[in-house]
């Protein structure tokens, strides 16, 4: 089960990420070319902020450093934003930015993932 954890609005520091106008399709596609990152995309698609707990993200079988690597790839591609609050990090999909930059792309991708098994989990 994946649980989201809310960070207060405006709290913390936003990690470096590309501006919405600078998000490149080739980098987004590269980032989504990995099953773990597709799994994370589906989780983040709810629109909520999630902490970086491997267990809560359904990735307990991976080392923390591996999960961090996947999150960094997604952030640097412009898919997600990460806010640091104290020692915690909260990740959220940049849905509005992605929809503005690539209209229909994200919705089409998420629709095509429905019913697919990713990381051993069938996506409803």
Short mmCIF file of C-alpha atoms in Angstrom, two decimals:
data_model
loop_
_atom_site.label_atom_id
_atom_site.label_comp_id
_atom_site.label_asym_id
_atom_site.label_seq_id
_atom_site.Cartn_x
_atom_site.Cartn_y
_atom_site.Cartn_z
CA UNK A 1 0.00 0.00 0.00
CA UNK A 2 1.30 3.40 -0.94
CA UNK A 3 0.74 6.22 1.55
CA UNK A 4 1.18 9.85 0.75
CA UNK A 5 2.66 12.26 3.24
CA UNK A 6 1.78 15.92 3.07
CA UNK A 7 4.39 18.61 3.54
CA UNK A 8 2.99 21.98 4.40
CA UNK A 9 2.47 24.26 1.43
CA UNK A 10 5.49 26.44 0.81
CA UNK A 11 7.65 24.73 3.43
CA UNK A 12 11.18 23.69 2.71
CA UNK A 13 13.43 24.15 -0.30
CA UNK A 14 12.67 23.03 -3.83
CA UNK A 15 15.52 21.04 -5.37
CA UNK A 16 16.87 22.13 -8.75
CA UNK A 17 14.65 21.17 -11.66
CA UNK A 18 14.18 22.43 -15.21
CA UNK A 19 11.77 25.29 -15.82
CA UNK A 20 8.51 24.15 -17.41
CA UNK A 21 9.50 25.65 -20.78
CA UNK A 22 12.83 23.79 -20.66
CA UNK A 23 11.41 20.27 -20.18
CA UNK A 24 12.59 18.21 -23.15
CA UNK A 25 10.54 15.32 -24.52
CA UNK A 26 13.62 13.18 -25.17
CA UNK A 27 14.64 13.47 -21.49
CA UNK A 28 11.10 12.67 -20.32
CA UNK A 29 10.96 9.61 -22.58
CA UNK A 30 14.40 8.48 -21.38
CA UNK A 31 13.33 8.83 -17.75
CA UNK A 32 10.18 6.80 -18.40
CA UNK A 33 12.10 4.04 -20.17
CA UNK A 34 12.58 2.17 -16.89
CA UNK A 35 9.92 0.00 -15.19
CA UNK A 36 10.72 1.40 -11.74
CA UNK A 37 10.20 4.96 -12.92
CA UNK A 38 6.95 3.99 -14.66
CA UNK A 39 5.85 2.51 -11.35
CA UNK A 40 6.70 5.77 -9.59
CA UNK A 41 4.92 7.81 -12.28
CA UNK A 42 1.72 5.88 -11.70
CA UNK A 43 1.98 6.47 -7.95
CA UNK A 44 2.75 10.19 -8.35
CA UNK A 45 -0.15 10.59 -10.82
CA UNK A 46 -2.54 10.96 -7.86
CA UNK A 47 -1.29 14.53 -7.56
CA UNK A 48 -0.29 14.23 -3.91
CA UNK A 49 3.15 14.64 -2.37
CA UNK A 50 4.91 11.47 -1.30
CA UNK A 51 7.80 10.98 1.02
CA UNK A 52 10.75 8.93 -0.21
CA UNK A 53 10.08 5.78 1.79
CA UNK A 54 10.91 2.75 -0.36
CA UNK A 55 8.40 0.67 1.56
CA UNK A 56 5.52 3.11 1.09
CA UNK A 57 6.32 3.46 -2.60
CA UNK A 58 6.19 -0.30 -3.10
CA UNK A 59 9.94 -0.50 -3.74
CA UNK A 60 11.14 -2.15 -0.54
CA UNK A 61 13.13 -4.65 -2.62
CA UNK A 62 15.43 -1.84 -3.82
CA UNK A 63 18.24 -0.13 -1.92
CA UNK A 64 17.56 3.44 -0.79
CA UNK A 65 20.33 4.72 -3.06
CA UNK A 66 18.69 3.05 -6.07
CA UNK A 67 15.32 4.62 -5.28
CA UNK A 68 17.04 8.00 -4.84
CA UNK A 69 18.70 7.55 -8.23
CA UNK A 70 15.33 6.94 -9.92
CA UNK A 71 13.83 9.97 -8.20
CA UNK A 72 16.75 12.15 -9.30
CA UNK A 73 16.39 11.02 -12.93
CA UNK A 74 12.68 11.89 -12.86
CA UNK A 75 13.32 15.29 -11.24
CA UNK A 76 16.11 16.22 -13.65
CA UNK A 77 13.89 15.26 -16.61
CA UNK A 78 11.20 17.61 -15.30
CA UNK A 79 8.67 14.91 -14.37
CA UNK A 80 8.66 15.59 -10.65
CA UNK A 81 9.55 18.25 -8.14
CA UNK A 82 11.22 17.48 -4.83
CA UNK A 83 10.86 19.65 -1.75
CA UNK A 84 13.28 19.28 1.17
CA UNK A 85 11.77 19.90 4.61
CA UNK A 86 14.35 19.32 7.32
CA UNK A 87 15.71 15.81 6.74
CA UNK A 88 12.68 14.75 4.71
CA UNK A 89 12.03 14.95 0.99
CA UNK A 90 8.61 15.12 -0.62
CA UNK A 91 8.05 14.34 -4.30
CA UNK A 92 5.16 15.41 -6.50
CA UNK A 93 4.41 14.97 -10.20
CA UNK A 94 4.64 18.22 -12.20
CA UNK A 95 1.37 17.43 -13.93
CA UNK A 96 0.35 20.98 -14.84
CA UNK A 97 3.80 21.73 -16.30
CA UNK A 98 3.84 18.47 -18.28
CA UNK A 99 0.28 18.95 -19.56
CA UNK A 100 1.11 22.49 -20.68
CA UNK A 101 4.34 21.40 -22.37
CA UNK A 102 3.06 18.15 -23.94
CA UNK A 103 -0.76 18.27 -24.09
CA UNK A 104 -2.36 14.83 -23.78
CA UNK A 105 0.94 12.98 -23.41
CA UNK A 106 0.71 12.19 -19.72
CA UNK A 107 -2.96 11.23 -19.80
CA UNK A 108 -2.41 8.95 -22.79
CA UNK A 109 0.56 7.30 -21.12
CA UNK A 110 -1.26 6.76 -17.83
CA UNK A 111 -4.28 5.34 -19.66
CA UNK A 112 -2.05 2.91 -21.55
CA UNK A 113 -0.48 1.75 -18.27
CA UNK A 114 -3.83 0.75 -16.74
CA UNK A 115 -3.89 -2.99 -16.16
CA UNK A 116 -0.16 -3.31 -16.90
CA UNK A 117 2.10 -5.13 -14.49
CA UNK A 118 5.02 -2.97 -13.40
CA UNK A 119 7.52 -4.07 -10.77
CA UNK A 120 5.37 -7.14 -10.12
CA UNK A 121 2.30 -5.00 -9.34
CA UNK A 122 -0.71 -4.83 -11.63
CA UNK A 123 -1.87 -1.26 -11.98
CA UNK A 124 -5.63 -0.85 -11.62
#
